[in-house]
Amino acid sequence: MIAFMFILFGALLVLSTPIAIVLLTVTGATLYFYLGVPLQAIVQQLFNGMDNFILLAIPFFILAGSIMAEGSISKYLVDVMNLLVGRFRGGLAFASVLACIFFAAISGSSPATVIAIGGIMIPALVKSGYGDRFSTGLLTCAGSLGILIPPSIPMVLYCLVMNASVGKLFMAGFLPGLLIGGVLMLYAFILARKHGWRTTQDISFREGLRLIKKASWGLAMPVIVLGGIYTGIFTPTEAAAVSVVYAVLVEVFIYKGLTWSRFNKTLKEATVLSASLLFIIACAMTFIWLLTREQLPVKAAEFIVAHVGNKYLFLFAINILLLIIGCLMDIVSAILVLSPILFVTLQEFDIDLIHFGIMMIVNVEFGFLTFPFGLNLFVSMGITGKTLTDVAKAVMPFLFLLLICLLIITYVPSISLVLPNWLMP
Amino acid sequence: MRNLWKAVNNMEELFVGYVLLILAFGATWQVVMRYGFNIAYDWFEEWARYLTILVTFMGASLGVKYGTHFSMEALTQYSPDWLAHLLKVVANLVASIIMAVACYFAWIQISKLARYGVLTPATQVPMWIPYLPIGLFSAVISIRFFMQSVKHGKAILSKEPFCRTRGPA
């Protein structure tokens, strides 16, 4: 049965069948041919899988991210970050990374962060004499922080399939996100010293105050959304809903940067994208039900523990596997399928679910940046007009930096766990 | 006629979007009422969950139209145009069949729930109603996958180049 599932899964994937359909077909065929279960069970599981309030957080975060990426919040955020660090050597690059970190704290999406900040900062960096390739690579990579710094859409998905705490995983993403942001800024500083990149800017105190005042609506957002979750005022799903309402009110009625026709277009695109993701989840939940019913995670754990000596080797192997998968298919779907299979193995090796979740999310970042299917590469192509190969080449040095960070995050669990263990014991 | 069809399509897309938007405003209102006035609406969470099912299946049918469903394109990316189209013909046909099967069993489930008079826990509405989007839109998804299959079949015959760009994602 396992061989049948494996072969059918691989064959349908290679055919370029949509991943949701692959999951549904494998589940249906296994139930019908091997287990003799009436196929009505599929419909029940599709329904049960979707009958969960936390799922709504995903379309809400996508919608809020899209509205803010289309609107003016990102522009004002960039102005403030530039005001804070722009005067230093390589300051515009620092401002870019900080703006990505800040935007990541109000949006849960990596491509939305690249669109919002990259759309403004890549041309600005190039104009200020920062290298073309460096500017594209930096923003494409820093945009991926959108999913590591909370809120984060893939984190909600991981928690859904692993039954983990969304609040804890969100909290665990802070320090790894800042680590990666710090490494990117350090690299920018070294290059800025080498090439003498400096932006001369002269902003008066009054002008600075005006910029901060203008950006205050955007600056207040993480305090409202994340503060609301951690003070227990609202659940992560409600936080996502609040961020949509806040984004609509600020962008449409206060900043007035979004016309109704553009708003409707954004709404349509965000909805179709959300539904594609939700449909994968519905089908994945059906597949996960089958896995659990047949105790496949237990069998996988027995096999892995017998063949992989220790947890360090296991974590290394998972990282390699995910890096390869990220080059072949949509990494978020891969995580939806792989994580539940590995659930029992994690218990056997005594690996913390939250730590493993953060490691998975950093791997998703890689998946967003690797040739030829990385979503961020496509977004940067759209912004810069470069070819996919050129963007992929620009990202290469940053991938190396991200790899170092991934290894640190994998083998030093306390980076991920110190905050949730301290603040949410 | 073409304009009418375009308007219907536009309405379909906007409907799903505005359902989501209303849910977001509803959930925010729920927070305000809970913390401001200690009032909680039990029915909201139940119907929000059921409307998520509607958004998922209705939106997924739109996703077929726009090609936003994620798939592994490693082979289609590097194969000749005719082979890429052929792979898509088979892939979409498989998808159409499995969704037709899902549709068939969804209607069996809906009729069973209606026959036994099962009600939803909070609002006591017939349980077959929340199942309805699965039955309706799995049919639409199946038809749209079939149309995609036909489109790629025609493209082989007319030697059309294979479009290798991704959707709006």
Coordinates of C-alpha atoms in Angstrom, one line a residue:
Chain A
M1 CA 0.0 0.0 0.0
I2 CA 2.8 2.4 0.9
A3 CA 4.6 1.7 -2.4
F4 CA 1.3 2.3 -4.3
M5 CA 0.8 5.6 -2.5
F6 CA 4.4 6.6 -3.2
I7 CA 4.3 5.7 -6.9
L8 CA 0.9 7.3 -7.5
F9 CA 2.0 10.5 -5.6
G10 CA 5.2 10.8 -7.6
A11 CA 3.6 10.0 -11.0
L12 CA 0.8 12.6 -10.5
L13 CA 3.3 15.3 -9.3
V14 CA 5.6 14.7 -12.4
L15 CA 2.5 15.0 -14.6
S16 CA 2.1 18.6 -13.2
T17 CA -1.2 17.7 -11.6
P18 CA -2.2 20.4 -9.0
I19 CA -0.9 19.4 -5.6
A20 CA -4.3 19.5 -4.0
I21 CA -5.6 17.0 -6.6
V22 CA -2.6 14.8 -6.1
L23 CA -3.4 14.5 -2.4
L24 CA -7.1 13.9 -3.0
T25 CA -6.4 11.3 -5.7
V26 CA -3.8 9.4 -3.6
T27 CA -6.2 9.4 -0.6
G28 CA -9.2 8.3 -2.7
A29 CA -7.4 5.6 -4.6
T30 CA -5.8 4.1 -1.4
L31 CA -9.1 4.1 0.4
Y32 CA -10.9 2.4 -2.6
F33 CA -8.3 -0.1 -3.7
Y34 CA -6.6 -1.1 -0.4
L35 CA -8.8 -0.3 2.5
G36 CA -12.4 -0.8 1.1
V37 CA -13.6 2.4 2.8
P38 CA -16.6 4.1 1.1
L39 CA -15.4 7.2 -0.7
Q40 CA -17.9 9.3 1.1
A41 CA -15.3 9.5 3.8
I42 CA -13.3 11.8 1.5
V43 CA -16.2 14.3 1.5
Q44 CA -16.5 14.1 5.2
Q45 CA -12.8 14.7 5.7
L46 CA -12.8 17.6 3.3
F47 CA -15.6 19.1 5.4
N48 CA -14.0 18.3 8.8
G49 CA -10.6 19.6 7.6
M50 CA -12.1 22.9 6.7
D51 CA -14.4 23.2 9.7
N52 CA -11.8 25.1 11.8
F53 CA -11.9 28.7 12.7
I54 CA -8.1 29.1 12.7
L55 CA -8.1 28.5 8.9
L56 CA -9.6 31.9 8.3
A57 CA -6.4 33.5 9.5
I58 CA -4.8 32.4 6.2
P59 CA -7.0 34.4 3.8
F60 CA -7.1 37.3 6.2
F61 CA -3.3 37.6 6.4
I62 CA -3.1 37.2 2.6
L63 CA -5.7 39.9 2.2
A64 CA -4.2 42.3 4.7
G65 CA -0.7 41.8 3.1
S66 CA -2.0 42.4 -0.4
I67 CA -3.9 45.6 0.6
M68 CA -0.8 47.0 2.4
A69 CA 1.5 46.0 -0.5
E70 CA -0.8 47.9 -2.9
G71 CA -1.3 50.9 -0.6
S72 CA 1.0 53.5 0.9
I73 CA 1.8 52.1 4.4
S74 CA 5.1 50.6 3.0
K75 CA 6.2 53.9 1.5
Y76 CA 5.8 55.7 4.9
L77 CA 7.6 52.9 6.7
V78 CA 10.5 53.1 4.3
D79 CA 10.7 56.9 4.9
V80 CA 10.9 56.4 8.7
M81 CA 13.5 53.6 8.5
N82 CA 15.6 55.8 6.2
L83 CA 15.3 58.6 8.7
L84 CA 16.6 56.4 11.4
V85 CA 19.6 54.7 9.7
G86 CA 19.9 56.3 6.3
R87 CA 22.8 58.6 7.3
F88 CA 25.2 55.6 8.1
R89 CA 27.5 53.9 5.7
G90 CA 25.3 51.5 3.7
G91 CA 22.4 53.1 5.5
L92 CA 19.9 52.8 2.7
A93 CA 20.5 49.0 2.7
F94 CA 20.0 48.9 6.5
A95 CA 16.8 50.9 6.0
S96 CA 15.7 48.3 3.4
V97 CA 16.2 45.4 5.7
L98 CA 14.6 47.2 8.7
A99 CA 11.6 48.1 6.6
C100 CA 11.3 44.5 5.5
I101 CA 11.5 43.4 9.2
F102 CA 8.8 46.0 10.1
F103 CA 6.6 45.1 7.2
A104 CA 7.0 41.4 8.1
A105 CA 5.6 42.3 11.6
I106 CA 2.4 43.5 10.0
S107 CA 2.1 41.1 7.1
G108 CA 2.4 37.3 7.1
S109 CA 3.5 36.9 3.5
S110 CA 6.9 36.8 1.9
P111 CA 5.9 37.9 -1.7
A112 CA 3.8 40.7 -0.3
T113 CA 6.9 42.0 1.6
V114 CA 9.0 41.9 -1.5
I115 CA 6.3 43.7 -3.5
A116 CA 5.7 46.3 -0.8
I117 CA 9.3 47.2 0.2
G118 CA 11.3 45.9 -2.8
G119 CA 9.0 47.9 -5.2
I120 CA 10.2 51.1 -3.5
M121 CA 13.7 50.2 -2.3
I122 CA 15.3 48.3 -5.2
P123 CA 15.0 51.4 -7.6
A124 CA 16.1 53.7 -4.7
L125 CA 19.2 51.6 -3.9
V126 CA 20.2 51.4 -7.6
K127 CA 19.7 55.1 -7.9
S128 CA 22.0 55.8 -4.9
G129 CA 24.8 53.8 -6.4
Y130 CA 24.4 50.4 -4.6
G131 CA 25.0 47.7 -7.1
D132 CA 22.1 46.5 -9.2
R133 CA 22.7 42.9 -8.4
F134 CA 23.2 43.6 -4.7
S135 CA 20.0 45.6 -4.5
T136 CA 17.8 43.0 -6.2
G137 CA 19.4 40.1 -4.1
L138 CA 19.1 42.0 -0.8
L139 CA 15.4 42.9 -1.1
T140 CA 14.4 39.5 -2.6
C141 CA 16.1 37.8 0.3
A142 CA 15.0 40.2 3.1
G143 CA 11.4 40.0 1.8
S144 CA 11.4 36.4 2.8
L145 CA 11.6 37.5 6.5
G146 CA 7.8 38.2 5.9
I147 CA 7.1 34.6 6.9
L148 CA 9.6 34.2 9.8
I149 CA 8.7 37.4 11.8
P150 CA 5.2 37.0 13.0
P151 CA 2.4 37.0 11.9
S152 CA 3.1 34.3 9.3
I153 CA 0.9 32.4 7.0
P154 CA 3.1 29.2 6.8
M155 CA 3.3 29.2 10.6
V156 CA -0.5 29.0 10.8
L157 CA -0.4 26.1 8.4
Y158 CA 2.3 24.3 10.3
C159 CA 0.4 24.7 13.6
L160 CA -2.8 23.5 11.9
V161 CA -1.3 20.2 10.8
M162 CA 0.9 19.7 13.8
N163 CA -1.6 20.8 16.4
A164 CA 0.9 23.3 17.8
S165 CA 0.3 26.7 19.5
V166 CA 0.2 29.5 16.9
G167 CA 1.0 32.1 19.6
K168 CA 4.1 30.2 20.6
L169 CA 5.3 29.6 17.1
F170 CA 4.8 33.3 16.3
M171 CA 6.8 34.3 19.3
A172 CA 9.6 31.8 18.4
G173 CA 10.0 33.5 15.0
F174 CA 11.2 36.8 16.4
L175 CA 14.8 36.1 17.3
P176 CA 15.6 33.9 14.2
G177 CA 14.1 36.7 12.1
L178 CA 16.3 39.3 13.8
L179 CA 19.3 37.0 13.4
I180 CA 18.8 36.8 9.6
G181 CA 18.1 40.5 9.4
G182 CA 21.2 41.3 11.4
V183 CA 23.4 39.0 9.2
L184 CA 22.0 40.7 6.0
M185 CA 22.8 44.1 7.5
L186 CA 26.3 43.0 8.4
Y187 CA 26.9 41.8 4.9
A188 CA 25.5 45.1 3.5
F189 CA 27.9 47.0 5.9
I190 CA 30.9 45.0 4.7
L191 CA 30.1 45.7 1.1
A192 CA 29.3 49.4 1.8
R193 CA 32.8 49.8 3.4
K194 CA 34.4 48.1 0.5
H195 CA 32.6 50.1 -2.2
G196 CA 32.2 53.3 -0.3
W197 CA 28.4 53.3 -0.5
R198 CA 27.0 56.2 1.4
T199 CA 23.8 58.1 1.1
T200 CA 23.9 61.8 1.9
Q201 CA 20.7 63.0 3.2
D202 CA 19.7 66.1 5.1
I203 CA 16.4 65.8 6.9
S204 CA 15.4 68.5 9.3
F205 CA 14.0 67.7 12.7
R206 CA 10.6 69.1 11.7
E207 CA 10.6 67.0 8.5
G208 CA 11.6 64.0 10.5
L209 CA 8.7 64.5 12.9
R210 CA 6.3 64.9 9.9
L211 CA 7.5 61.6 8.4
I212 CA 7.1 59.8 11.8
K213 CA 3.6 61.3 12.2
K214 CA 2.6 60.3 8.7
A215 CA 3.9 56.7 9.2
S216 CA 2.3 56.3 12.7
W217 CA -0.7 54.4 11.4
G218 CA 1.6 51.7 9.9
L219 CA 3.9 51.8 13.0
A220 CA 1.0 51.2 15.3
M221 CA -0.1 48.1 13.5
P222 CA 2.3 45.5 15.0
V223 CA 1.5 46.8 18.4
I224 CA -2.2 46.3 17.8
V225 CA -2.0 42.9 16.0
L226 CA 0.8 41.2 18.0
G227 CA 0.0 43.0 21.2
G228 CA -3.6 41.8 20.9
I229 CA -2.6 38.2 20.5
Y230 CA -0.1 38.2 23.4
T231 CA -2.3 40.1 25.8
G232 CA -5.0 37.6 25.1
I233 CA -7.4 40.2 23.8
F234 CA -7.9 38.2 20.6
T235 CA -7.0 34.9 19.0
P236 CA -4.6 34.7 16.0
T237 CA -7.6 34.4 13.6
E238 CA -9.2 37.5 15.1
A239 CA -5.8 39.3 14.9
A240 CA -5.7 38.5 11.2
A241 CA -9.3 39.9 10.8
V242 CA -8.4 43.0 12.8
S243 CA -5.3 43.5 10.5
V244 CA -7.6 43.4 7.4
V245 CA -10.0 45.9 8.9
Y246 CA -7.1 48.1 10.0
A247 CA -5.4 47.9 6.6
V248 CA -8.7 48.8 4.8
L249 CA -9.5 51.7 7.0
V250 CA -5.9 53.1 6.9
E251 CA -5.3 52.6 3.2
V252 CA -8.7 53.5 1.8
F253 CA -9.9 56.1 4.2
I254 CA -6.8 57.7 5.9
Y255 CA -4.0 57.5 3.4
K256 CA -6.4 57.3 0.4
G257 CA -3.7 55.6 -1.6
L258 CA -6.0 52.8 -2.8
T259 CA -8.9 53.6 -5.2
W260 CA -11.9 51.3 -5.1
S261 CA -11.1 49.8 -8.5
R262 CA -7.6 48.9 -7.4
F263 CA -9.0 47.7 -4.1
N264 CA -11.5 45.4 -5.9
K265 CA -8.6 44.1 -8.1
T266 CA -6.5 43.4 -5.0
L267 CA -9.4 41.7 -3.3
K268 CA -10.0 39.4 -6.3
E269 CA -6.3 38.4 -6.6
A270 CA -5.9 37.8 -2.9
T271 CA -9.1 35.8 -2.7
V272 CA -8.1 33.5 -5.6
L273 CA -4.7 33.0 -4.1
S274 CA -6.2 32.3 -0.7
A275 CA -8.7 29.8 -2.1
S276 CA -5.9 27.9 -3.9
L277 CA -4.0 27.6 -0.6
L278 CA -7.2 26.7 1.4
F279 CA -8.0 24.0 -1.2
I280 CA -4.6 22.4 -0.7
I281 CA -5.2 22.5 3.0
A282 CA -8.6 20.8 2.6
C283 CA -7.1 18.0 0.5
A284 CA -4.0 17.8 2.7
M285 CA -6.2 17.3 5.8
T286 CA -7.9 14.4 4.1
F287 CA -4.5 12.9 3.3
I288 CA -3.3 13.5 6.8
W289 CA -6.4 11.7 8.1
L290 CA -5.5 8.7 6.0
L291 CA -1.9 8.8 7.2
T292 CA -3.0 8.9 10.9
R293 CA -5.7 6.2 10.3
E294 CA -3.1 3.8 8.9
Q295 CA -0.5 4.9 11.5
L296 CA 2.0 5.8 8.8
P297 CA 3.8 8.4 10.9
V298 CA 4.6 5.6 13.5
K299 CA 5.9 3.4 10.7
A300 CA 8.0 6.3 9.3
A301 CA 9.4 7.0 12.8
E302 CA 10.4 3.3 13.2
F303 CA 12.1 3.4 9.9
I304 CA 13.9 6.7 10.4
V305 CA 15.0 5.9 14.0
A306 CA 16.4 2.5 12.8
H307 CA 18.3 4.1 9.9
V308 CA 19.3 7.5 11.2
G309 CA 21.6 7.4 14.2
N310 CA 20.8 10.6 16.1
K311 CA 18.7 13.7 16.0
Y312 CA 21.4 16.0 14.7
L313 CA 21.9 13.8 11.6
F314 CA 18.1 13.6 11.3
L315 CA 17.8 17.4 11.3
F316 CA 20.6 17.7 8.8
A317 CA 18.9 15.2 6.5
I318 CA 15.6 17.0 6.7
N319 CA 17.2 20.3 5.8
I320 CA 18.9 18.7 2.8
L321 CA 15.6 17.0 1.8
L322 CA 13.7 20.3 2.1
L323 CA 16.3 22.3 0.1
I324 CA 16.0 19.8 -2.7
I325 CA 12.2 19.7 -2.6
G326 CA 12.2 23.5 -2.6
C327 CA 13.9 23.4 -6.0
L328 CA 11.2 21.1 -7.3
M329 CA 7.8 22.1 -6.0
D330 CA 5.9 24.5 -3.9
I331 CA 7.6 24.2 -0.5
V332 CA 4.5 25.2 1.6
S333 CA 2.6 22.2 0.2
A334 CA 5.6 20.0 0.9
I335 CA 5.6 21.1 4.5
L336 CA 1.9 20.4 4.9
V337 CA 2.5 16.8 3.8
L338 CA 5.9 16.1 5.4
S339 CA 5.4 17.6 8.9
P340 CA 2.6 15.2 10.0
I341 CA 4.6 12.2 8.6
L342 CA 7.5 13.2 10.8
F343 CA 5.4 14.0 13.9
V344 CA 6.1 10.7 15.7
T345 CA 9.8 10.8 14.7
L346 CA 10.1 14.2 16.4
Q347 CA 8.8 12.7 19.6
E348 CA 11.2 9.8 19.3
F349 CA 14.2 12.1 18.9
D350 CA 12.9 14.5 21.5
I351 CA 12.8 17.5 19.1
D352 CA 10.6 20.4 20.2
L353 CA 7.6 21.0 17.8
I354 CA 8.1 24.8 18.0
H355 CA 11.9 24.6 17.2
F356 CA 11.2 22.2 14.3
G357 CA 8.5 24.5 13.1
I358 CA 10.9 27.5 12.9
M359 CA 13.4 25.3 11.1
M360 CA 10.7 24.4 8.6
I361 CA 9.8 28.0 8.1
V362 CA 13.4 29.0 7.4
N363 CA 13.4 26.2 4.8
V364 CA 10.2 27.7 3.3
E365 CA 12.2 30.9 3.0
F366 CA 14.8 29.0 1.0
G367 CA 12.0 27.5 -1.2
F368 CA 10.8 31.1 -1.9
L369 CA 14.3 32.0 -3.1
T370 CA 15.6 29.0 -5.0
F371 CA 15.6 28.6 -8.8
P372 CA 13.3 27.8 -10.7
F373 CA 10.1 28.0 -8.6
G374 CA 10.9 30.4 -5.8
L375 CA 7.9 32.8 -5.5
N376 CA 10.1 35.8 -4.4
L377 CA 12.2 35.4 -7.6
F378 CA 9.1 35.8 -9.7
V379 CA 8.0 38.9 -7.7
S380 CA 11.4 40.4 -8.1
M381 CA 11.3 39.7 -11.9
G382 CA 8.1 41.7 -12.0
I383 CA 9.6 44.6 -10.1
T384 CA 13.0 44.8 -11.8
G385 CA 12.2 43.5 -15.3
K386 CA 15.2 41.2 -15.0
T387 CA 15.1 37.6 -16.2
L388 CA 14.6 34.7 -13.8
T389 CA 18.2 33.6 -14.2
D390 CA 19.5 37.1 -13.4
V391 CA 17.4 37.4 -10.2
A392 CA 18.4 33.9 -9.1
K393 CA 22.1 34.9 -9.6
A394 CA 21.6 38.1 -7.6
V395 CA 20.1 36.1 -4.7
M396 CA 23.0 33.5 -4.6
P397 CA 25.3 35.2 -2.1
F398 CA 22.3 35.9 0.2
L399 CA 21.3 32.2 0.0
F400 CA 24.7 31.3 1.3
L401 CA 24.2 33.7 4.3
L402 CA 20.7 32.2 4.8
L403 CA 22.3 28.7 4.8
I404 CA 24.6 29.7 7.7
C405 CA 21.6 31.1 9.6
L406 CA 19.6 27.9 8.9
L407 CA 22.4 25.8 10.4
I408 CA 22.6 28.0 13.5
I409 CA 18.8 27.9 13.9
T410 CA 18.8 24.1 13.4
Y411 CA 21.5 23.3 16.0
V412 CA 20.9 26.1 18.5
P413 CA 17.2 25.5 19.5
S414 CA 17.4 28.1 22.2
I415 CA 17.4 30.9 19.6
S416 CA 13.9 29.8 18.7
L417 CA 12.7 28.7 22.1
V418 CA 14.0 31.2 24.5
L419 CA 11.2 33.8 24.0
P420 CA 8.2 31.4 24.0
N421 CA 9.6 29.5 27.0
W422 CA 10.3 32.7 28.9
L423 CA 7.1 34.6 28.0
M424 CA 4.6 31.8 27.4
P425 CA 5.7 28.9 29.7
Chain B
M1 CA -23.7 37.9 -24.6
R2 CA -19.9 38.1 -24.1
N3 CA -20.3 41.2 -21.9
L4 CA -22.9 39.5 -19.8
W5 CA -20.7 36.4 -19.3
K6 CA -17.8 38.8 -18.3
A7 CA -20.1 40.6 -15.8
V8 CA -21.1 37.2 -14.3
N9 CA -17.5 36.2 -14.0
N10 CA -16.6 39.5 -12.4
M11 CA -19.5 39.1 -9.9
E12 CA -18.4 35.6 -9.0
E13 CA -14.8 36.8 -8.1
L14 CA -16.0 39.9 -6.2
F15 CA -18.6 37.8 -4.3
V16 CA -16.0 35.5 -2.8
G17 CA -13.8 38.6 -2.0
Y18 CA -16.5 40.4 -0.3
V19 CA -17.6 37.4 1.7
L20 CA -14.0 37.3 3.1
L21 CA -14.1 41.0 3.8
I22 CA -17.5 40.7 5.6
L23 CA -16.0 37.8 7.7
A24 CA -13.1 40.0 8.6
F25 CA -15.3 42.9 9.7
G26 CA -17.5 40.4 11.6
A27 CA -14.6 38.9 13.5
T28 CA -13.4 42.4 14.4
W29 CA -16.9 43.3 15.6
Q30 CA -17.0 40.1 17.6
V31 CA -13.8 41.2 19.4
V32 CA -15.2 44.7 20.1
M33 CA -18.5 43.3 21.5
R34 CA -16.7 40.7 23.6
Y35 CA -14.3 43.2 25.2
G36 CA -16.5 46.2 25.2
F37 CA -19.9 44.8 26.2
N38 CA -19.2 41.2 27.2
I39 CA -21.4 39.9 24.4
A40 CA -20.3 36.9 22.4
Y41 CA -22.2 35.6 19.3
D42 CA -22.0 31.8 19.2
W43 CA -23.5 31.7 15.7
F44 CA -20.7 33.9 14.2
E45 CA -17.9 31.4 14.6
E46 CA -20.0 28.5 13.3
W47 CA -21.1 30.4 10.2
A48 CA -17.6 31.8 9.7
R49 CA -16.3 28.2 9.5
Y50 CA -19.0 27.2 7.0
L51 CA -18.5 30.3 4.9
T52 CA -14.8 29.4 4.8
I53 CA -15.8 26.2 3.1
L54 CA -17.8 28.2 0.5
V55 CA -14.9 30.6 -0.1
T56 CA -12.5 27.7 -0.5
F57 CA -14.5 25.7 -3.0
M58 CA -15.9 28.7 -5.0
G59 CA -12.4 30.3 -5.0
A60 CA -10.8 27.0 -6.0
S61 CA -13.0 26.9 -9.1
L62 CA -11.8 30.4 -10.0
G63 CA -8.2 29.2 -9.3
V64 CA -8.7 26.6 -12.1
K65 CA -9.7 29.3 -14.5
Y66 CA -6.7 31.5 -13.7
G67 CA -4.2 28.6 -13.2
T68 CA -3.3 29.5 -9.7
H69 CA -3.3 26.0 -8.3
F70 CA 0.2 25.1 -7.3
S71 CA 1.7 22.2 -9.2
M72 CA 5.2 20.8 -9.8
E73 CA 6.2 22.3 -13.1
A74 CA 9.7 20.8 -13.3
L75 CA 8.9 18.6 -16.3
T76 CA 6.6 21.1 -18.2
Q77 CA 9.1 23.8 -17.7
Y78 CA 11.8 22.1 -19.8
S79 CA 9.9 19.8 -22.2
P80 CA 8.9 20.8 -25.7
D81 CA 5.7 22.6 -26.2
W82 CA 3.6 19.7 -27.4
L83 CA 4.8 17.5 -24.5
A84 CA 4.1 20.2 -22.0
H85 CA 0.5 20.6 -23.4
L86 CA 0.1 16.8 -23.4
L87 CA 1.1 16.5 -19.8
K88 CA -1.4 19.3 -19.0
V89 CA -4.2 17.4 -20.9
V90 CA -3.6 14.3 -18.7
A91 CA -3.1 16.2 -15.5
N92 CA -6.3 18.3 -16.0
L93 CA -8.3 15.2 -17.0
V94 CA -7.2 13.3 -13.8
A95 CA -8.2 16.4 -11.8
S96 CA -11.6 16.6 -13.6
I97 CA -12.3 12.9 -12.9
I98 CA -11.3 13.0 -9.2
M99 CA -13.4 16.1 -8.7
A100 CA -16.4 14.5 -10.5
V101 CA -16.0 11.5 -8.1
A102 CA -15.9 13.9 -5.1
C103 CA -19.0 15.7 -6.5
Y104 CA -20.9 12.4 -6.8
F105 CA -20.1 11.4 -3.2
A106 CA -20.7 14.9 -1.9
W107 CA -24.3 14.7 -3.2
I108 CA -24.7 11.3 -1.6
Q109 CA -23.5 12.8 1.7
I110 CA -25.8 15.8 1.3
S111 CA -28.9 13.6 0.6
K112 CA -28.1 11.4 3.6
L113 CA -27.7 14.4 5.9
A114 CA -31.1 15.8 4.6
R115 CA -32.8 12.4 5.1
Y116 CA -31.6 12.0 8.7
G117 CA -32.4 15.6 9.6
V118 CA -28.9 16.3 11.1
L119 CA -28.6 19.9 12.5
T120 CA -25.6 22.2 13.1
P121 CA -24.6 22.4 16.8
A122 CA -24.9 26.1 17.4
T123 CA -27.5 27.5 15.1
Q124 CA -29.5 24.3 14.5
V125 CA -29.6 24.8 10.7
P126 CA -29.9 21.6 8.6
M127 CA -26.3 20.2 8.3
W128 CA -26.7 19.6 4.5
I129 CA -26.5 23.4 3.9
P130 CA -22.9 23.8 4.9
Y131 CA -22.0 20.8 2.8
L132 CA -23.7 22.3 -0.3
P133 CA -20.7 24.3 -1.6
I134 CA -18.7 21.0 -1.8
G135 CA -21.4 19.4 -3.9
L136 CA -22.0 22.5 -6.1
F137 CA -18.4 23.7 -6.7
S138 CA -16.7 20.3 -7.0
A139 CA -18.9 20.0 -10.1
V140 CA -17.8 23.5 -11.3
I141 CA -14.2 22.6 -10.6
S142 CA -14.5 19.3 -12.5
I143 CA -16.0 21.1 -15.5
R144 CA -13.3 23.8 -15.4
F145 CA -10.5 21.3 -15.2
F146 CA -12.1 19.5 -18.2
M147 CA -12.2 22.7 -20.1
Q148 CA -8.5 23.3 -19.4
S149 CA -7.8 19.8 -20.6
V150 CA -9.6 20.5 -23.9
K151 CA -7.8 23.9 -24.2
H152 CA -4.4 22.2 -24.0
G153 CA -5.6 19.5 -26.4
K154 CA -6.5 22.2 -29.0
A155 CA -3.2 23.9 -28.4
I156 CA -1.3 20.7 -29.4
L157 CA -3.3 20.6 -32.7
S158 CA -2.7 24.3 -33.4
K159 CA 0.9 24.0 -32.3
E160 CA 0.5 26.9 -29.8
P161 CA 3.5 27.6 -27.6
F162 CA 3.2 26.5 -24.0
C163 CA 2.8 29.4 -21.5
R164 CA 5.5 29.0 -18.8
T165 CA 4.7 31.9 -16.6
R166 CA 3.0 31.5 -13.2
G167 CA -0.3 32.8 -12.0
P168 CA -0.9 35.9 -9.9
A169 CA 0.7 34.2 -6.9

